[in-house]
Coordinates of C-alpha atoms and ligand atoms in Angstrom, one line a residue:
X15 CA -10.2 7.8 21.6
X16 CA -10.1 5.8 24.0
X17 CA -10.2 1.9 24.2
X18 CA -12.4 0.2 27.2
X19 CA -9.3 0.9 30.3
X20 CA -9.7 4.6 29.6
X21 CA -5.8 5.0 27.9
X22 CA -5.2 6.3 24.6
X23 CA -4.6 3.1 21.9
X24 CA -1.5 5.4 19.7
X25 CA -3.3 7.1 17.4
X26 CA -1.7 6.9 14.2
X27 CA -1.4 8.6 11.2
X28 CA 0.6 8.7 8.1
X29 CA 0.8 11.1 4.8
X30 CA 2.8 11.3 1.7
X31 CA 3.7 13.9 -1.0
X32 CA 5.7 12.8 -4.4
X33 CA 8.5 14.4 -6.7
X34 CA 9.4 17.0 -9.0
X35 CA 11.0 17.6 -12.0
X36 CA 11.0 21.3 -13.7
X37 CA 10.8 20.9 -17.0
X38 CA 12.4 25.3 -17.3
X39 CA 14.3 27.8 -15.8
X40 CA 15.9 26.3 -12.4
X41 CA 18.5 28.6 -11.4
X42 CA 16.9 32.1 -12.8
X43 CA 13.6 31.8 -11.1
X44 CA 15.7 32.3 -8.4
X45 CA 17.1 35.8 -9.8
X46 CA 13.2 37.3 -10.8
X47 CA 12.5 34.9 -14.3
X48 CA 9.6 32.0 -14.4
X49 CA 9.8 28.4 -15.1
X50 CA 8.2 25.0 -15.2
X51 CA 7.1 21.7 -13.0
X52 CA 5.7 19.7 -13.0
X53 CA 5.0 16.9 -10.5
X54 CA 6.3 13.2 -10.0
X55 CA 4.2 10.5 -8.9
X56 CA 6.5 7.0 -9.0
X57 CA 8.8 8.6 -6.5
X58 CA 7.4 9.3 -2.9
X59 CA 7.6 10.5 1.0
X60 CA 5.8 9.1 3.8
X61 CA 5.3 10.2 6.4
X62 CA 3.8 9.4 10.2
X63 CA 2.8 10.9 13.3
X64 CA 2.0 8.6 16.0
X65 CA 1.9 9.0 20.4
X66 CA 5.0 8.5 22.3
X67 CA 7.0 8.2 25.1
X68 CA 8.5 11.8 24.7
X69 CA 9.4 13.2 21.0
X70 CA 10.4 11.1 18.5
X71 CA 12.7 11.2 14.8
X72 CA 13.1 8.7 13.0
X73 CA 14.2 9.1 10.1
X74 CA 13.9 5.5 8.5
X75 CA 15.1 6.1 5.1
X76 CA 18.5 6.8 5.9
X77 CA 18.8 4.7 9.5
X78 CA 18.7 7.2 12.2
X79 CA 16.3 7.8 15.0
X80 CA 16.9 10.3 17.5
X81 CA 15.4 13.1 20.2
X82 CA 13.8 15.5 18.4
X83 CA 15.9 17.9 21.3
X84 CA 18.9 15.8 20.9
X85 CA 18.2 17.2 16.5
X86 CA 20.6 19.5 14.5
X87 CA 20.4 23.4 15.2
X88 CA 19.3 23.4 10.7
X89 CA 17.9 20.4 10.9
X90 CA 15.0 20.6 7.9
X91 CA 13.1 17.8 9.8
X92 CA 12.7 18.6 13.1
X93 CA 12.3 22.2 11.8
X94 CA 8.9 21.0 9.4
X95 CA 7.8 19.1 12.8
X96 CA 7.8 21.6 15.1
X97 CA 7.1 24.3 12.5
X98 CA 3.8 21.8 11.7
X99 CA 2.7 21.3 15.8
X100 CA 3.2 24.4 15.9
X101 CA 0.5 25.4 13.7
X102 CA -1.4 23.0 14.7
X103 CA -1.7 25.5 18.1
X104 CA -0.9 22.4 19.3
X105 CA 2.1 21.7 22.2
X106 CA 5.4 18.7 21.1
X107 CA 4.8 16.4 23.5
X108 CA 4.6 13.1 23.4
X109 CA 4.3 12.3 19.6
X110 CA 7.3 10.4 17.3
X111 CA 7.8 11.3 13.6
X112 CA 8.7 8.3 11.2
X113 CA 9.6 9.8 7.8
X114 CA 9.9 7.1 3.6
X115 CA 11.1 8.0 0.8
X116 CA 11.6 6.5 -2.3
X117 CA 12.8 10.2 -4.1
X118 CA 17.1 9.7 -3.9
X119 CA 18.7 13.1 -2.1
X120 CA 20.2 16.1 -3.4
X121 CA 19.0 14.4 -7.4
X122 CA 16.7 17.9 -9.0
X123 CA 13.8 15.6 -7.4
X124 CA 12.5 17.9 -4.9
X125 CA 13.6 15.8 -1.9
X126 CA 14.1 17.5 1.0
X127 CA 10.5 19.6 -0.1
X128 CA 8.7 15.9 0.0
X129 CA 10.2 15.3 3.4
X130 CA 8.7 18.3 4.7
X131 CA 5.8 18.1 2.6
X132 CA 4.2 14.6 4.2
X133 CA 5.7 15.9 7.7
X134 CA 3.2 18.7 7.7
X135 CA 1.1 16.4 5.5
X136 CA 1.5 13.8 9.2
X137 CA 1.2 16.6 11.5
X138 CA -1.9 17.9 10.1
X139 CA -4.1 15.0 10.3
X140 CA -3.4 13.4 14.2
X141 CA -4.5 16.7 14.9
X142 CA -7.6 16.9 12.7
X143 CA -7.0 20.4 10.9
X144 CA -7.2 20.9 6.9
X145 CA -4.3 22.6 5.1
X146 CA -4.9 24.1 2.6
X147 CA -1.7 23.4 -0.3
X148 CA -0.9 27.4 -0.1
X149 CA -0.7 26.6 4.1
X150 CA 1.9 23.8 4.1
X151 CA 3.8 25.2 0.9
X152 CA 4.8 28.0 3.7
X153 CA 5.6 25.8 6.9
X154 CA 7.5 23.6 3.7
X155 CA 9.4 26.6 2.3
X156 CA 10.9 27.6 6.0
X157 CA 12.7 24.0 6.4
X158 CA 13.7 24.5 2.4
X159 CA 15.2 27.9 2.9
X160 CA 17.8 25.7 6.2
X161 CA 18.9 22.7 2.9
X162 CA 19.7 25.0 -0.2
X163 CA 20.0 28.2 2.3
X164 CA 18.2 31.2 -1.1
X165 CA 15.9 28.6 -2.8
X166 CA 13.3 30.2 -4.8
X167 CA 11.1 28.6 -3.0
X168 CA 9.7 25.7 -6.2
X169 CA 9.9 23.1 -5.0
X170 CA 7.9 22.9 -2.1
X171 CA 5.4 24.8 -4.3
X172 CA 4.4 22.9 -6.6
X173 CA 4.8 19.4 -4.4
X174 CA 2.6 20.7 -2.0
X175 CA 0.1 21.8 -5.2
X176 CA 0.1 18.2 -7.0
X177 CA -0.2 19.8 -10.1
X178 CA 1.9 21.2 -13.2
X179 CA 2.8 24.8 -12.2
X180 CA 3.7 28.3 -13.7
X181 CA 6.0 29.9 -10.3
X182 CA 7.2 33.5 -10.3
X183 CA 9.4 33.4 -6.8
X184 CA 7.5 35.4 -4.5
X185 CA 4.2 34.8 -6.2
X186 CA 1.2 33.0 -6.3
X187 CA 2.2 29.8 -8.8
X188 CA -0.2 29.8 -12.0
X189 CA -1.8 27.3 -12.9
X190 CA 0.5 25.5 -16.2
X191 CA -2.5 24.3 -18.0
X192 CA -1.2 21.3 -20.6
X193 CA -2.8 21.2 -23.9
X194 CA -1.6 17.5 -24.3
X195 CA 0.4 15.6 -21.9
X196 CA 3.6 14.7 -23.4
X197 CA 6.1 11.6 -21.9
X198 CA 9.6 12.6 -20.3
X199 CA 12.3 10.3 -19.9
X200 CA 14.2 10.8 -16.6
X201 CA 17.1 9.2 -15.4
X202 CA 19.1 9.5 -12.4
X203 CA 22.8 9.8 -12.8
X204 CA 23.5 8.8 -9.7
X205 CA 26.1 11.6 -9.0
X206 CA 24.4 13.1 -6.1
X207 CA 24.5 17.4 -6.2
X208 CA 23.8 19.3 -3.0
X209 CA 21.8 22.0 -4.6
X210 CA 23.2 24.1 -2.3
X211 CA 26.4 24.4 -4.5
X212 CA 25.5 25.2 -7.6
X213 CA 23.1 28.1 -6.1
X214 CA 26.2 29.8 -4.2
X215 CA 28.5 29.2 -8.1
X216 CA 25.6 31.0 -10.3
X217 CA 25.3 34.0 -6.9
X218 CA 29.4 33.8 -7.2
X219 CA 29.5 34.5 -10.9
X220 CA 26.6 36.2 -11.2
X221 CA 28.6 38.5 -7.8
X222 CA 31.1 38.7 -10.4
X223 CA 29.7 39.6 -13.1
X224 CA 26.7 40.4 -13.0
X225 CA 25.9 41.3 -17.5
X226 CA 26.8 38.5 -18.0
X227 CA 24.2 36.1 -16.3
X228 CA 22.2 39.3 -16.4
X229 CA 21.7 38.0 -20.0
X230 CA 21.5 34.5 -19.5
X231 CA 18.4 34.6 -17.0
X232 CA 17.1 36.8 -19.4
X233 CA 17.4 34.5 -21.7
X234 CA 16.6 31.4 -19.6
X235 CA 13.2 33.1 -19.3
X236 CA 12.7 33.7 -22.8
X237 CA 12.6 30.4 -23.1
X238 CA 10.3 29.3 -20.5
X239 CA 7.8 31.4 -21.8
X240 CA 8.2 29.9 -25.1
X241 CA 7.3 26.5 -23.9
X242 CA 4.6 27.6 -21.6
X243 CA 2.7 29.1 -25.3
X244 CA 4.3 25.9 -26.7
X245 CA 2.7 23.2 -23.8
X246 CA -0.7 25.2 -23.1
X247 CA -1.0 24.9 -26.5
X248 CA -1.0 20.5 -26.7
X249 CA 1.9 20.2 -29.6
X250 CA 4.4 19.7 -26.6
X251 CA 6.8 18.2 -29.4
X252 CA 7.9 21.4 -30.8
X253 CA 9.4 21.6 -26.7
X254 CA 11.8 20.0 -27.5
X255 CA 14.4 22.6 -29.0
X256 CA 13.5 25.0 -26.7
X257 CA 15.0 21.9 -23.6
X258 CA 18.5 21.8 -25.8
X259 CA 18.3 25.4 -25.9
X260 CA 17.9 25.6 -22.2
X261 CA 20.4 23.0 -21.3
X262 CA 23.0 24.9 -23.0
X263 CA 22.4 28.0 -21.3
X264 CA 23.0 25.8 -17.9
X265 CA 25.8 25.2 -19.0
X266 CA 26.5 28.4 -19.6
X267 CA 25.7 29.3 -16.4
X268 CA 28.9 26.6 -15.3
X269 CA 26.3 24.8 -14.0
X270 CA 25.9 21.4 -16.2
X271 CA 28.4 18.4 -15.4
X272 CA 30.5 17.0 -18.4
X273 CA 28.1 13.5 -17.0
X274 CA 24.1 14.9 -17.4
X275 CA 26.3 16.7 -21.3
X276 CA 26.9 13.3 -22.1
X277 CA 23.7 11.8 -21.2
X278 CA 21.5 14.3 -23.2
X279 CA 23.4 13.7 -25.7
X280 CA 23.1 9.7 -25.1
X281 CA 19.2 11.1 -25.6
X282 CA 19.5 12.8 -28.3
X283 CA 21.0 9.4 -30.4
X284 CA 17.9 7.3 -29.4
X285 CA 15.1 10.0 -30.9
X286 CA 14.8 12.6 -27.7
X287 CA 13.4 15.7 -29.3
X288 CA 15.1 17.3 -26.6
X289 CA 17.5 16.9 -23.9
X290 CA 18.5 18.5 -20.7
X291 CA 19.0 18.4 -16.9
X292 CA 16.3 19.5 -13.9
X293 CA 17.0 21.1 -11.0
X294 CA 20.8 22.2 -9.3
X295 CA 22.6 20.2 -12.2
X296 CA 26.4 18.4 -11.7
X297 CA 24.3 15.2 -11.2
X298 CA 21.8 15.2 -10.0
X299 CA 18.5 14.1 -12.9
X300 CA 18.4 14.8 -16.8
X301 CA 15.4 15.0 -18.5
X302 CA 14.8 14.1 -21.9
X303 CA 11.2 13.9 -24.1
X304 CA 10.5 11.6 -26.0
X305 CA 7.4 10.0 -27.7
X306 CA 4.9 6.7 -26.3
X307 CA 7.1 5.1 -29.1
X308 CA 10.5 6.3 -28.6
X309 CA 10.3 6.3 -25.1
X310 CA 11.9 2.6 -23.4
X311 CA 15.2 3.1 -26.8
X312 CA 16.0 6.2 -24.9
X313 CA 15.4 5.0 -20.7
X314 CA 17.0 2.1 -22.7
X315 CA 20.4 4.5 -24.0
X316 CA 20.2 6.7 -21.1
X317 CA 21.0 3.1 -18.5
X318 CA 23.9 2.1 -21.3
X319 CA 25.6 5.8 -21.0
X320 CA 25.6 5.4 -17.4
X321 CA 22.3 6.1 -15.8
X322 CA 21.8 4.8 -12.6
X323 CA 18.0 4.5 -12.9
X324 CA 15.0 5.7 -15.1
X325 CA 12.0 6.8 -15.0
X326 CA 9.2 7.1 -17.7
X327 CA 6.8 10.0 -16.6
X328 CA 3.7 12.0 -18.1
X329 CA 3.7 14.8 -17.6
X330 CA 0.0 17.1 -17.6
X331 CA -2.5 13.4 -17.0
X332 CA -4.9 13.8 -15.0
X333 CA -3.0 12.3 -11.8
X334 CA 0.3 13.8 -11.0
X335 CA 2.3 12.5 -13.2
X336 CA 3.1 8.5 -12.5
Ligands
LIG424 O1 16.5 21.2 -5.7 P1 16.6 21.2 -6.9 O2 18.3 20.4 -7.5 O3 15.7 20.5 -7.9 O4 16.5 22.1 -8.1 C1 16.0 23.6 -7.8 C2 16.4 24.0 -8.5 C3 16.9 25.8 -8.2 O5 16.3 27.3 -9.8 C4 18.5 24.8 -8.8 C5 17.5 26.8 -7.0 C6 15.9 27.0 -6.6 O6 15.5 27.2 -5.5 O7 15.0 27.1 -7.2

């Protein structure tokens, strides 16, 4: 595209990626068990790529603008930017990446994966390259590795596909067919908890006592399979006890903090059918299964119990849960 004077008019291209929750199976998924995850459209990351003088990253949410050449060696944003441009077969020259996100960091809602996904999509948009969700997920998995150390790949996969999935590490995701949509209240404990730490602690526990940990992972896998059947069968009310069971198993793995257990208890006392932490744990988010009638009172009880923010979301609606 040229202006009348023959100068490039600084084209800009934007893309969005939405957040996610893990419904069942976190941590055990790192060890080969299946897990269930769903997109959450109420929180988003946005990226823009535009022509610039030099190469820049403007991470607006974090108040940092820096030259790509000065990015830290393990900067996940710089990696996503470089890999995406390279995938498009172009030189990374005179380009600026701007990213903004409303997804709380280190809270189990997929902030890192969403920011990387928005980046990859914005780069592809800029160069007019069509990217299949599989290609997006493969590119963003690299920055997930920098962030998490040993990720299963569930976050970047559900965010790339934007639909509920059954995920097993190293395999293509299967669609999770939601027989009847169900409502969750997601509550942010306000305690940021980097996933790399809890994943590392589980790895250390597993190295110390492999039999005990394998038994816990298998038990979580069984809960996931039962939950999948119930979700696909369209009887989500029966998920409540499975969420409670998954939470007990996460407590046994040592990844649930007191704040998670307290928020789960508050949700159940206010009428939730079940509750569990979601994601890495030790803070982050908890999810509570509710009905449309109990959603407001459960959200209120979670806020009274100390949640910094709640999101009510419908899993399995035609558009990603809003
Ligand atoms: O990124 P988080 O906090 O939602 O956690 C991802 C889920 C884990 O199973 C804990 C880690 C992984 O890579 O699967």
